[in-house]
Amino acid sequence: MPSTTRRTRSSSTRRPGTGTSGPIAQALGEDALAATVDELYRPLFDALSERLSIPYAIEMYSRQQADEHYRRTWLRAHRRIDAARWWLDPAHGTPHVRVPCPTPGCGWAEKYAQRTRVLLGDEHAEVNPVCLHHGPYEVVITPDGGGYLDLATLYRNLVKELSASVDRDRLSVMVKGGDWMFGSSLVDNALTAIGLMAGQLPTRLFCPQVVTDTGAKLSKSLIRDGKATLPDGSAPWMLDTRMWPGSLSDYADRLLEMADVLLADPRHFFRSYSAGELGRLMTQPTRSVTAL
């Protein structure tokens, strides 16, 4: 029976006006973060898992980055960083490595790691950042210990995908939204630059991008922050599935029905959809969509 592992993104919080940020796992605490994931994701995942007979597991980045295999992978990748740095940071050529300040009650790190230096040893890395509140500090990252390893988005994806590529017992498939097609191209080029062959690159699946009536990506965070309005044809449940007017069971059934429609023809899947059209497909189930 196939299985899936859902890995959450490494989100961060930011202190306004300081240019510093910290991992959300440290801001909330591991237990609070796990409780939030259980509340927001697990009921729906359980419903989908039951219907599809596919078991799943959720692994948060805060735990993944502490894994020995992940850290050894990063130590290996960082030795080749010069070959991949312009792919991972096209603007500056310096992929960000952030390790939060260890001072009790602090935990902040420079968002862009301008003052951070990384020195590699045989089996460890000495990370030397500067906290804007407590000054310079040093954290030693080893395969089995050290501080929280927070990487810039493209760099983090490279390490996660590189670590998955060595597992010969299962097929790893990277599932992302359509807005990630260009970013994934950068990651693929970075993986090739550090030594992977074309056949070793991960299998990718890009889901349709949800856009507004203007063609811009539906940004849930901007709407929640009051910087954008809910576009015509959309509904509050698109921002929070708990606001679906029916039951969770009904939502899961509608979601799978819509997926069947979109996957019925490649022309339906590999495209963008307006929030209004997806709302129609969810609330007025149909067995076909118009292919443009």
PDB file of C-alpha atoms in Angstrom:
ATOM      1  CA  MET A   1       0.000   0.000   0.000  1.00  0.00           C
ATOM      2  CA  PRO A   2       1.428   3.407  -0.917  1.00  0.00           C
ATOM      3  CA  SER A   3       2.059   5.960   1.768  1.00  0.00           C
ATOM      4  CA  THR A   4       2.698   9.671   1.828  1.00  0.00           C
ATOM      5  CA  THR A   5       4.581  11.982   4.102  1.00  0.00           C
ATOM      6  CA  ARG A   6       3.367  15.536   4.413  1.00  0.00           C
ATOM      7  CA  ARG A   7       6.193  17.924   5.321  1.00  0.00           C
ATOM      8  CA  THR A   8       5.295  21.378   6.490  1.00  0.00           C
ATOM      9  CA  ARG A   9       7.164  24.436   5.308  1.00  0.00           C
ATOM     10  CA  SER A  10       9.599  26.163   7.611  1.00  0.00           C
ATOM     11  CA  SER A  11       7.711  29.313   8.471  1.00  0.00           C
ATOM     12  CA  SER A  12       9.190  32.155  10.468  1.00  0.00           C
ATOM     13  CA  THR A  13       8.055  35.104  12.478  1.00  0.00           C
ATOM     14  CA  ARG A  14       9.547  38.540  12.049  1.00  0.00           C
ATOM     15  CA  ARG A  15      10.071  41.367  14.492  1.00  0.00           C
ATOM     16  CA  PRO A  16       8.992  44.608  12.729  1.00  0.00           C
ATOM     17  CA  GLY A  17      11.722  47.113  12.015  1.00  0.00           C
ATOM     18  CA  THR A  18      14.637  44.908  13.041  1.00  0.00           C
ATOM     19  CA  GLY A  19      15.302  42.775   9.949  1.00  0.00           C
ATOM     20  CA  THR A  20      15.383  39.722  12.202  1.00  0.00           C
ATOM     21  CA  SER A  21      13.248  36.637  12.241  1.00  0.00           C
ATOM     22  CA  GLY A  22      12.845  33.414  14.142  1.00  0.00           C
ATOM     23  CA  PRO A  23      11.417  29.950  13.342  1.00  0.00           C
ATOM     24  CA  ILE A  24       7.737  29.673  14.163  1.00  0.00           C
ATOM     25  CA  ALA A  25       8.471  26.430  16.019  1.00  0.00           C
ATOM     26  CA  GLN A  26      10.538  28.400  18.509  1.00  0.00           C
ATOM     27  CA  ALA A  27       8.029  31.223  18.726  1.00  0.00           C
ATOM     28  CA  LEU A  28       5.092  28.907  19.475  1.00  0.00           C
ATOM     29  CA  GLY A  29       6.899  25.915  20.951  1.00  0.00           C
ATOM     30  CA  GLU A  30       6.902  22.388  19.522  1.00  0.00           C
ATOM     31  CA  ASP A  31       3.801  21.262  21.426  1.00  0.00           C
ATOM     32  CA  ALA A  32       1.733  24.306  20.418  1.00  0.00           C
ATOM     33  CA  LEU A  33       2.816  23.960  16.794  1.00  0.00           C
ATOM     34  CA  ALA A  34       1.918  20.263  16.756  1.00  0.00           C
ATOM     35  CA  ALA A  35      -1.473  21.079  18.293  1.00  0.00           C
ATOM     36  CA  THR A  36      -2.097  23.710  15.609  1.00  0.00           C
ATOM     37  CA  VAL A  37      -1.241  21.261  12.832  1.00  0.00           C
ATOM     38  CA  ASP A  38      -3.485  18.627  14.414  1.00  0.00           C
ATOM     39  CA  GLU A  39      -6.374  21.082  14.578  1.00  0.00           C
ATOM     40  CA  LEU A  40      -6.056  22.551  11.097  1.00  0.00           C
ATOM     41  CA  TYR A  41      -4.816  19.648   8.977  1.00  0.00           C
ATOM     42  CA  ARG A  42      -5.234  16.246  10.576  1.00  0.00           C
ATOM     43  CA  PRO A  43      -9.068  15.944  10.482  1.00  0.00           C
ATOM     44  CA  LEU A  44      -9.104  16.566   6.720  1.00  0.00           C
ATOM     45  CA  PHE A  45      -6.084  14.333   6.094  1.00  0.00           C
ATOM     46  CA  ASP A  46      -7.719  11.562   8.131  1.00  0.00           C
ATOM     47  CA  ALA A  47     -10.890  11.839   6.053  1.00  0.00           C
ATOM     48  CA  LEU A  48      -8.965  11.729   2.771  1.00  0.00           C
ATOM     49  CA  SER A  49      -6.754   8.883   3.982  1.00  0.00           C
ATOM     50  CA  GLU A  50      -9.813   6.815   4.905  1.00  0.00           C
ATOM     51  CA  ARG A  51     -11.429   7.341   1.522  1.00  0.00           C
ATOM     52  CA  LEU A  52      -8.270   6.645  -0.497  1.00  0.00           C
ATOM     53  CA  SER A  53      -6.908   3.853   1.726  1.00  0.00           C
ATOM     54  CA  ILE A  54      -3.522   5.611   1.747  1.00  0.00           C
ATOM     55  CA  PRO A  55      -1.783   6.031   5.104  1.00  0.00           C
ATOM     56  CA  TYR A  56       0.107   9.253   5.737  1.00  0.00           C
ATOM     57  CA  ALA A  57       2.449  10.893   8.220  1.00  0.00           C
ATOM     58  CA  ILE A  58       3.092  14.560   8.970  1.00  0.00           C
ATOM     59  CA  GLU A  59       6.675  15.660   9.567  1.00  0.00           C
ATOM     60  CA  MET A  60       7.360  19.258  10.521  1.00  0.00           C
ATOM     61  CA  TYR A  61      10.567  20.920   9.390  1.00  0.00           C
ATOM     62  CA  SER A  62      11.453  21.781  12.978  1.00  0.00           C
ATOM     63  CA  ARG A  63      11.932  18.049  13.569  1.00  0.00           C
ATOM     64  CA  GLN A  64      13.319  17.209  10.155  1.00  0.00           C
ATOM     65  CA  GLN A  65      16.184  19.698  10.488  1.00  0.00           C
ATOM     66  CA  ALA A  66      17.284  17.969  13.704  1.00  0.00           C
ATOM     67  CA  ASP A  67      17.546  14.586  11.968  1.00  0.00           C
ATOM     68  CA  GLU A  68      21.084  13.220  11.568  1.00  0.00           C
ATOM     69  CA  HIS A  69      20.571  12.303   7.905  1.00  0.00           C
ATOM     70  CA  TYR A  70      19.265  15.783   7.061  1.00  0.00           C
ATOM     71  CA  ARG A  71      22.199  17.485   8.789  1.00  0.00           C
ATOM     72  CA  ARG A  72      24.774  15.245   7.138  1.00  0.00           C
ATOM     73  CA  THR A  73      23.137  16.044   3.810  1.00  0.00           C
ATOM     74  CA  TRP A  74      23.396  19.774   4.513  1.00  0.00           C
ATOM     75  CA  LEU A  75      27.054  19.464   5.537  1.00  0.00           C
ATOM     76  CA  ARG A  76      27.799  17.680   2.243  1.00  0.00           C
ATOM     77  CA  ALA A  77      25.788  20.160   0.182  1.00  0.00           C
ATOM     78  CA  HIS A  78      27.386  23.201   1.779  1.00  0.00           C
ATOM     79  CA  ARG A  79      30.818  21.994   0.656  1.00  0.00           C
ATOM     80  CA  ARG A  80      29.586  22.468  -2.920  1.00  0.00           C
ATOM     81  CA  ILE A  81      27.681  25.680  -2.258  1.00  0.00           C
ATOM     82  CA  ASP A  82      29.931  27.753  -4.554  1.00  0.00           C
ATOM     83  CA  ALA A  83      28.755  25.677  -7.513  1.00  0.00           C
ATOM     84  CA  ALA A  84      25.076  26.193  -6.716  1.00  0.00           C
ATOM     85  CA  ARG A  85      24.906  29.554  -4.977  1.00  0.00           C
ATOM     86  CA  TRP A  86      23.710  31.615  -7.953  1.00  0.00           C
ATOM     87  CA  TRP A  87      20.871  29.162  -8.560  1.00  0.00           C
ATOM     88  CA  LEU A  88      19.811  29.288  -4.905  1.00  0.00           C
ATOM     89  CA  ASP A  89      20.109  33.072  -4.597  1.00  0.00           C
ATOM     90  CA  PRO A  90      20.069  34.660  -8.071  1.00  0.00           C
ATOM     91  CA  ALA A  91      20.031  38.183  -6.646  1.00  0.00           C
ATOM     92  CA  HIS A  92      23.083  38.011  -4.362  1.00  0.00           C
ATOM     93  CA  GLY A  93      24.690  34.568  -4.698  1.00  0.00           C
ATOM     94  CA  THR A  94      24.575  33.993  -0.936  1.00  0.00           C
ATOM     95  CA  PRO A  95      22.036  31.333   0.134  1.00  0.00           C
ATOM     96  CA  HIS A  96      20.947  32.235   3.644  1.00  0.00           C
ATOM     97  CA  VAL A  97      21.922  30.040   6.591  1.00  0.00           C
ATOM     98  CA  ARG A  98      20.188  31.158   9.781  1.00  0.00           C
ATOM     99  CA  VAL A  99      20.770  29.835  13.282  1.00  0.00           C
ATOM    100  CA  PRO A 100      18.716  31.623  15.974  1.00  0.00           C
ATOM    101  CA  CYS A 101      20.473  33.470  18.786  1.00  0.00           C
ATOM    102  CA  PRO A 102      20.931  31.083  21.745  1.00  0.00           C
ATOM    103  CA  THR A 103      20.486  33.813  24.376  1.00  0.00           C
ATOM    104  CA  PRO A 104      17.573  32.762  26.630  1.00  0.00           C
ATOM    105  CA  GLY A 105      14.395  34.551  25.610  1.00  0.00           C
ATOM    106  CA  CYS A 106      15.839  35.752  22.279  1.00  0.00           C
ATOM    107  CA  GLY A 107      15.901  33.219  19.442  1.00  0.00           C
ATOM    108  CA  TRP A 108      16.079  35.774  16.633  1.00  0.00           C
ATOM    109  CA  ALA A 109      18.261  35.612  13.542  1.00  0.00           C
ATOM    110  CA  GLU A 110      19.041  37.971  10.697  1.00  0.00           C
ATOM    111  CA  LYS A 111      16.444  37.388   8.008  1.00  0.00           C
ATOM    112  CA  TYR A 112      18.968  37.699   5.187  1.00  0.00           C
ATOM    113  CA  ALA A 113      22.001  36.507   7.182  1.00  0.00           C
ATOM    114  CA  GLN A 114      24.179  39.352   5.890  1.00  0.00           C
ATOM    115  CA  ARG A 115      26.711  39.004   8.708  1.00  0.00           C
ATOM    116  CA  THR A 116      26.642  35.211   9.010  1.00  0.00           C
ATOM    117  CA  ARG A 117      29.788  33.201   8.244  1.00  0.00           C
ATOM    118  CA  VAL A 118      29.943  29.395   7.978  1.00  0.00           C
ATOM    119  CA  LEU A 119      33.207  27.499   8.547  1.00  0.00           C
ATOM    120  CA  LEU A 120      33.198  23.801   7.682  1.00  0.00           C
ATOM    121  CA  GLY A 121      35.106  21.165   9.601  1.00  0.00           C
ATOM    122  CA  ASP A 122      35.401  17.456   8.867  1.00  0.00           C
ATOM    123  CA  GLU A 123      32.124  16.541  10.591  1.00  0.00           C
ATOM    124  CA  HIS A 124      30.680  19.872  11.697  1.00  0.00           C
ATOM    125  CA  ALA A 125      30.090  23.490  10.756  1.00  0.00           C
ATOM    126  CA  GLU A 126      30.791  26.571  12.840  1.00  0.00           C
ATOM    127  CA  VAL A 127      28.098  29.158  12.160  1.00  0.00           C
ATOM    128  CA  ASN A 128      29.017  32.694  13.215  1.00  0.00           C
ATOM    129  CA  PRO A 129      26.029  35.090  12.982  1.00  0.00           C
ATOM    130  CA  VAL A 130      25.401  38.461  14.612  1.00  0.00           C
ATOM    131  CA  CYS A 131      22.326  39.111  16.742  1.00  0.00           C
ATOM    132  CA  LEU A 132      21.207  42.717  16.484  1.00  0.00           C
ATOM    133  CA  HIS A 133      20.313  42.576  20.179  1.00  0.00           C
ATOM    134  CA  HIS A 134      23.137  40.519  21.699  1.00  0.00           C
ATOM    135  CA  GLY A 135      26.010  40.815  19.240  1.00  0.00           C
ATOM    136  CA  PRO A 136      28.155  38.056  17.658  1.00  0.00           C
ATOM    137  CA  TYR A 137      27.660  34.428  18.665  1.00  0.00           C
ATOM    138  CA  GLU A 138      28.771  30.997  17.484  1.00  0.00           C
ATOM    139  CA  VAL A 139      26.764  27.813  17.060  1.00  0.00           C
ATOM    140  CA  VAL A 140      28.334  24.485  16.102  1.00  0.00           C
ATOM    141  CA  ILE A 141      26.134  22.327  13.856  1.00  0.00           C
ATOM    142  CA  THR A 142      26.918  18.608  14.024  1.00  0.00           C
ATOM    143  CA  PRO A 143      25.070  15.597  12.576  1.00  0.00           C
ATOM    144  CA  ASP A 144      23.510  14.870  15.969  1.00  0.00           C
ATOM    145  CA  GLY A 145      23.276  18.267  17.624  1.00  0.00           C
ATOM    146  CA  GLY A 146      23.731  22.005  17.579  1.00  0.00           C
ATOM    147  CA  GLY A 147      21.286  24.851  17.039  1.00  0.00           C
ATOM    148  CA  TYR A 148      18.183  25.116  14.912  1.00  0.00           C
ATOM    149  CA  LEU A 149      19.208  25.010  11.231  1.00  0.00           C
ATOM    150  CA  ASP A 150      17.043  27.443   9.292  1.00  0.00           C
ATOM    151  CA  LEU A 151      17.775  27.791   5.562  1.00  0.00           C
ATOM    152  CA  ALA A 152      16.438  30.089   2.859  1.00  0.00           C
ATOM    153  CA  THR A 153      13.533  28.603   0.914  1.00  0.00           C
ATOM    154  CA  LEU A 154      15.376  27.417  -2.223  1.00  0.00           C
ATOM    155  CA  TYR A 155      18.340  26.158  -0.176  1.00  0.00           C
ATOM    156  CA  ARG A 156      16.022  24.294   2.190  1.00  0.00           C
ATOM    157  CA  ASN A 157      14.285  22.624  -0.739  1.00  0.00           C
ATOM    158  CA  LEU A 158      17.615  21.568  -2.209  1.00  0.00           C
ATOM    159  CA  VAL A 159      18.665  19.866   1.039  1.00  0.00           C
ATOM    160  CA  LYS A 160      15.279  18.183   1.559  1.00  0.00           C
ATOM    161  CA  GLU A 161      15.209  16.859  -1.996  1.00  0.00           C
ATOM    162  CA  LEU A 162      18.837  15.794  -1.880  1.00  0.00           C
ATOM    163  CA  SER A 163      18.214  13.885   1.341  1.00  0.00           C
ATOM    164  CA  ALA A 164      15.197  12.161  -0.230  1.00  0.00           C
ATOM    165  CA  SER A 165      17.132  11.196  -3.378  1.00  0.00           C
ATOM    166  CA  VAL A 166      19.298   8.665  -1.538  1.00  0.00           C
ATOM    167  CA  ASP A 167      16.280   6.594  -0.422  1.00  0.00           C
ATOM    168  CA  ARG A 168      16.190   3.743  -2.950  1.00  0.00           C
ATOM    169  CA  ASP A 169      13.227   1.967  -1.331  1.00  0.00           C
ATOM    170  CA  ARG A 170      10.568   4.500  -2.207  1.00  0.00           C
ATOM    171  CA  LEU A 171       9.685   7.011  -4.882  1.00  0.00           C
ATOM    172  CA  SER A 172       9.707  10.572  -3.593  1.00  0.00           C
ATOM    173  CA  VAL A 173       7.334  12.941  -5.388  1.00  0.00           C
ATOM    174  CA  MET A 174       7.520  16.681  -4.769  1.00  0.00           C
ATOM    175  CA  VAL A 175       4.011  18.164  -4.918  1.00  0.00           C
ATOM    176  CA  LYS A 176       3.810  21.938  -5.232  1.00  0.00           C
ATOM    177  CA  GLY A 177       1.536  24.655  -6.519  1.00  0.00           C
ATOM    178  CA  GLY A 178       1.921  25.909 -10.071  1.00  0.00           C
ATOM    179  CA  ASP A 179       3.545  29.109  -8.802  1.00  0.00           C
ATOM    180  CA  TRP A 180       6.560  26.986  -7.842  1.00  0.00           C
ATOM    181  CA  MET A 181       7.422  25.896 -11.396  1.00  0.00           C
ATOM    182  CA  PHE A 182      10.096  28.574 -11.816  1.00  0.00           C
ATOM    183  CA  GLY A 183      11.518  28.070  -8.320  1.00  0.00           C
ATOM    184  CA  SER A 184      11.754  24.315  -8.851  1.00  0.00           C
ATOM    185  CA  SER A 185      13.741  24.928 -12.031  1.00  0.00           C
ATOM    186  CA  LEU A 186      16.300  26.811  -9.928  1.00  0.00           C
ATOM    187  CA  VAL A 187      16.441  23.947  -7.430  1.00  0.00           C
ATOM    188  CA  ASP A 188      16.913  21.385 -10.227  1.00  0.00           C
ATOM    189  CA  ASN A 189      19.788  23.393 -11.679  1.00  0.00           C
ATOM    190  CA  ALA A 190      21.342  23.688  -8.219  1.00  0.00           C
ATOM    191  CA  LEU A 191      21.044  19.923  -7.696  1.00  0.00           C
ATOM    192  CA  THR A 192      22.752  19.362 -11.050  1.00  0.00           C
ATOM    193  CA  ALA A 193      25.459  21.887 -10.164  1.00  0.00           C
ATOM    194  CA  ILE A 194      26.424  20.004  -7.004  1.00  0.00           C
ATOM    195  CA  GLY A 195      26.701  16.699  -8.840  1.00  0.00           C
ATOM    196  CA  LEU A 196      23.343  14.975  -9.410  1.00  0.00           C
ATOM    197  CA  MET A 197      22.604  13.441 -12.787  1.00  0.00           C
ATOM    198  CA  ALA A 198      19.363  14.179 -14.632  1.00  0.00           C
ATOM    199  CA  GLY A 199      17.962  10.762 -13.710  1.00  0.00           C
ATOM    200  CA  GLN A 200      18.506  11.478 -10.021  1.00  0.00           C
ATOM    201  CA  LEU A 201      16.383  14.630  -9.955  1.00  0.00           C
ATOM    202  CA  PRO A 202      13.112  14.267  -8.027  1.00  0.00           C
ATOM    203  CA  THR A 203       9.760  13.589  -9.637  1.00  0.00           C
ATOM    204  CA  ARG A 204       7.577  16.688  -9.457  1.00  0.00           C
ATOM    205  CA  LEU A 205       3.838  17.293  -9.599  1.00  0.00           C
ATOM    206  CA  PHE A 206       2.531  20.839  -9.938  1.00  0.00           C
ATOM    207  CA  CYS A 207      -1.039  21.448  -8.863  1.00  0.00           C
ATOM    208  CA  PRO A 208      -3.179  24.139 -10.521  1.00  0.00           C
ATOM    209  CA  GLN A 209      -2.571  27.631  -9.236  1.00  0.00           C
ATOM    210  CA  VAL A 210      -5.552  29.474  -7.754  1.00  0.00           C
ATOM    211  CA  VAL A 211      -5.825  33.018  -9.079  1.00  0.00           C
ATOM    212  CA  THR A 212      -8.122  36.001  -8.626  1.00  0.00           C
ATOM    213  CA  ASP A 213     -10.213  37.570 -11.366  1.00  0.00           C
ATOM    214  CA  THR A 214      -7.203  39.767 -12.255  1.00  0.00           C
ATOM    215  CA  GLY A 215      -4.964  36.754 -12.846  1.00  0.00           C
ATOM    216  CA  ALA A 216      -2.900  37.338  -9.685  1.00  0.00           C
ATOM    217  CA  LYS A 217      -2.252  34.465  -7.302  1.00  0.00           C
ATOM    218  CA  LEU A 218      -4.879  34.144  -4.579  1.00  0.00           C
ATOM    219  CA  SER A 219      -2.919  35.325  -1.550  1.00  0.00           C
ATOM    220  CA  LYS A 220      -4.584  34.104   1.631  1.00  0.00           C
ATOM    221  CA  SER A 221      -2.100  35.891   3.860  1.00  0.00           C
ATOM    222  CA  LEU A 222      -2.724  39.292   2.215  1.00  0.00           C
ATOM    223  CA  ILE A 223      -6.476  38.833   2.586  1.00  0.00           C
ATOM    224  CA  ARG A 224      -6.148  37.806   6.224  1.00  0.00           C
ATOM    225  CA  ASP A 225      -3.918  40.826   6.895  1.00  0.00           C
ATOM    226  CA  GLY A 226      -6.494  43.141   5.352  1.00  0.00           C
ATOM    227  CA  LYS A 227      -4.171  44.151   2.489  1.00  0.00           C
ATOM    228  CA  ALA A 228      -6.408  42.592  -0.155  1.00  0.00           C
ATOM    229  CA  THR A 229     -10.103  41.830  -0.462  1.00  0.00           C
ATOM    230  CA  LEU A 230     -11.752  38.490  -1.021  1.00  0.00           C
ATOM    231  CA  PRO A 231     -12.100  38.277  -4.839  1.00  0.00           C
ATOM    232  CA  ASP A 232     -15.446  37.932  -6.569  1.00  0.00           C
ATOM    233  CA  GLY A 233     -16.713  34.375  -6.715  1.00  0.00           C
ATOM    234  CA  SER A 234     -14.610  33.155  -3.795  1.00  0.00           C
ATOM    235  CA  ALA A 235     -15.775  32.345  -0.283  1.00  0.00           C
ATOM    236  CA  PRO A 236     -14.367  32.416   3.270  1.00  0.00           C
ATOM    237  CA  TRP A 237     -13.956  28.613   3.324  1.00  0.00           C
ATOM    238  CA  MET A 238     -11.222  28.982   0.703  1.00  0.00           C
ATOM    239  CA  LEU A 239      -9.117  30.693   3.380  1.00  0.00           C
ATOM    240  CA  ASP A 240     -10.179  28.402   6.215  1.00  0.00           C
ATOM    241  CA  THR A 241     -11.733  25.030   5.386  1.00  0.00           C
ATOM    242  CA  ARG A 242     -13.376  24.956   8.812  1.00  0.00           C
ATOM    243  CA  MET A 243     -15.792  27.563   7.421  1.00  0.00           C
ATOM    244  CA  TRP A 244     -17.174  25.135   4.828  1.00  0.00           C
ATOM    245  CA  PRO A 245     -20.991  25.346   5.198  1.00  0.00           C
ATOM    246  CA  GLY A 246     -21.386  21.571   5.310  1.00  0.00           C
ATOM    247  CA  SER A 247     -19.672  18.778   7.192  1.00  0.00           C
ATOM    248  CA  LEU A 248     -16.015  17.795   6.960  1.00  0.00           C
ATOM    249  CA  SER A 249     -17.113  14.520   5.384  1.00  0.00           C
ATOM    250  CA  ASP A 250     -18.987  16.433   2.701  1.00  0.00           C
ATOM    251  CA  TYR A 251     -15.963  18.701   2.090  1.00  0.00           C
ATOM    252  CA  ALA A 252     -13.651  15.693   1.640  1.00  0.00           C
ATOM    253  CA  ASP A 253     -16.070  14.093  -0.824  1.00  0.00           C
ATOM    254  CA  ARG A 254     -16.397  17.298  -2.850  1.00  0.00           C
ATOM    255  CA  LEU A 255     -12.623  17.775  -2.864  1.00  0.00           C
ATOM    256  CA  LEU A 256     -12.034  14.282  -4.256  1.00  0.00           C
ATOM    257  CA  GLU A 257     -14.755  14.732  -6.857  1.00  0.00           C
ATOM    258  CA  MET A 258     -13.125  17.949  -8.030  1.00  0.00           C
ATOM    259  CA  ALA A 259      -9.718  16.224  -8.145  1.00  0.00           C
ATOM    260  CA  ASP A 260     -11.223  13.482 -10.339  1.00  0.00           C
ATOM    261  CA  VAL A 261     -12.459  16.117 -12.769  1.00  0.00           C
ATOM    262  CA  LEU A 262      -9.157  18.005 -12.908  1.00  0.00           C
ATOM    263  CA  LEU A 263      -7.087  14.832 -13.305  1.00  0.00           C
ATOM    264  CA  ALA A 264      -9.347  13.408 -16.030  1.00  0.00           C
ATOM    265  CA  ASP A 265      -7.409  15.294 -18.724  1.00  0.00           C
ATOM    266  CA  PRO A 266      -3.922  16.845 -18.549  1.00  0.00           C
ATOM    267  CA  ARG A 267      -5.350  19.995 -20.126  1.00  0.00           C
ATOM    268  CA  HIS A 268      -7.553  20.412 -17.073  1.00  0.00           C
ATOM    269  CA  PHE A 269      -4.785  19.958 -14.530  1.00  0.00           C
ATOM    270  CA  PHE A 270      -1.792  21.856 -15.900  1.00  0.00           C
ATOM    271  CA  ARG A 271      -3.346  25.298 -15.866  1.00  0.00           C
ATOM    272  CA  SER A 272      -4.517  27.985 -13.455  1.00  0.00           C
ATOM    273  CA  TYR A 273      -8.056  28.335 -12.133  1.00  0.00           C
ATOM    274  CA  SER A 274      -9.850  31.344 -10.745  1.00  0.00           C
ATOM    275  CA  ALA A 275     -11.065  31.101  -7.184  1.00  0.00           C
ATOM    276  CA  GLY A 276     -14.586  31.522  -8.527  1.00  0.00           C
ATOM    277  CA  GLU A 277     -14.268  28.548 -10.900  1.00  0.00           C
ATOM    278  CA  LEU A 278     -12.894  26.276  -8.173  1.00  0.00           C
ATOM    279  CA  GLY A 279     -15.730  27.425  -5.943  1.00  0.00           C
ATOM    280  CA  ARG A 280     -18.191  26.425  -8.646  1.00  0.00           C
ATOM    281  CA  LEU A 281     -16.578  23.007  -9.038  1.00  0.00           C
ATOM    282  CA  MET A 282     -16.763  22.443  -5.282  1.00  0.00           C
ATOM    283  CA  THR A 283     -20.336  23.637  -4.775  1.00  0.00           C
ATOM    284  CA  GLN A 284     -21.839  22.496  -8.093  1.00  0.00           C
ATOM    285  CA  PRO A 285     -20.139  19.142  -8.793  1.00  0.00           C
ATOM    286  CA  THR A 286     -19.740  18.341 -12.486  1.00  0.00           C
ATOM    287  CA  ARG A 287     -17.944  15.641 -14.404  1.00  0.00           C
ATOM    288  CA  SER A 288     -16.291  18.002 -16.876  1.00  0.00           C
ATOM    289  CA  VAL A 289     -14.643  21.378 -17.186  1.00  0.00           C
ATOM    290  CA  THR A 290     -14.023  23.571 -20.186  1.00  0.00           C
ATOM    291  CA  ALA A 291     -10.503  23.147 -21.599  1.00  0.00           C
ATOM    292  CA  LEU A 292      -9.243  26.363 -23.147  1.00  0.00           C
TER     293      LEU A 292
END
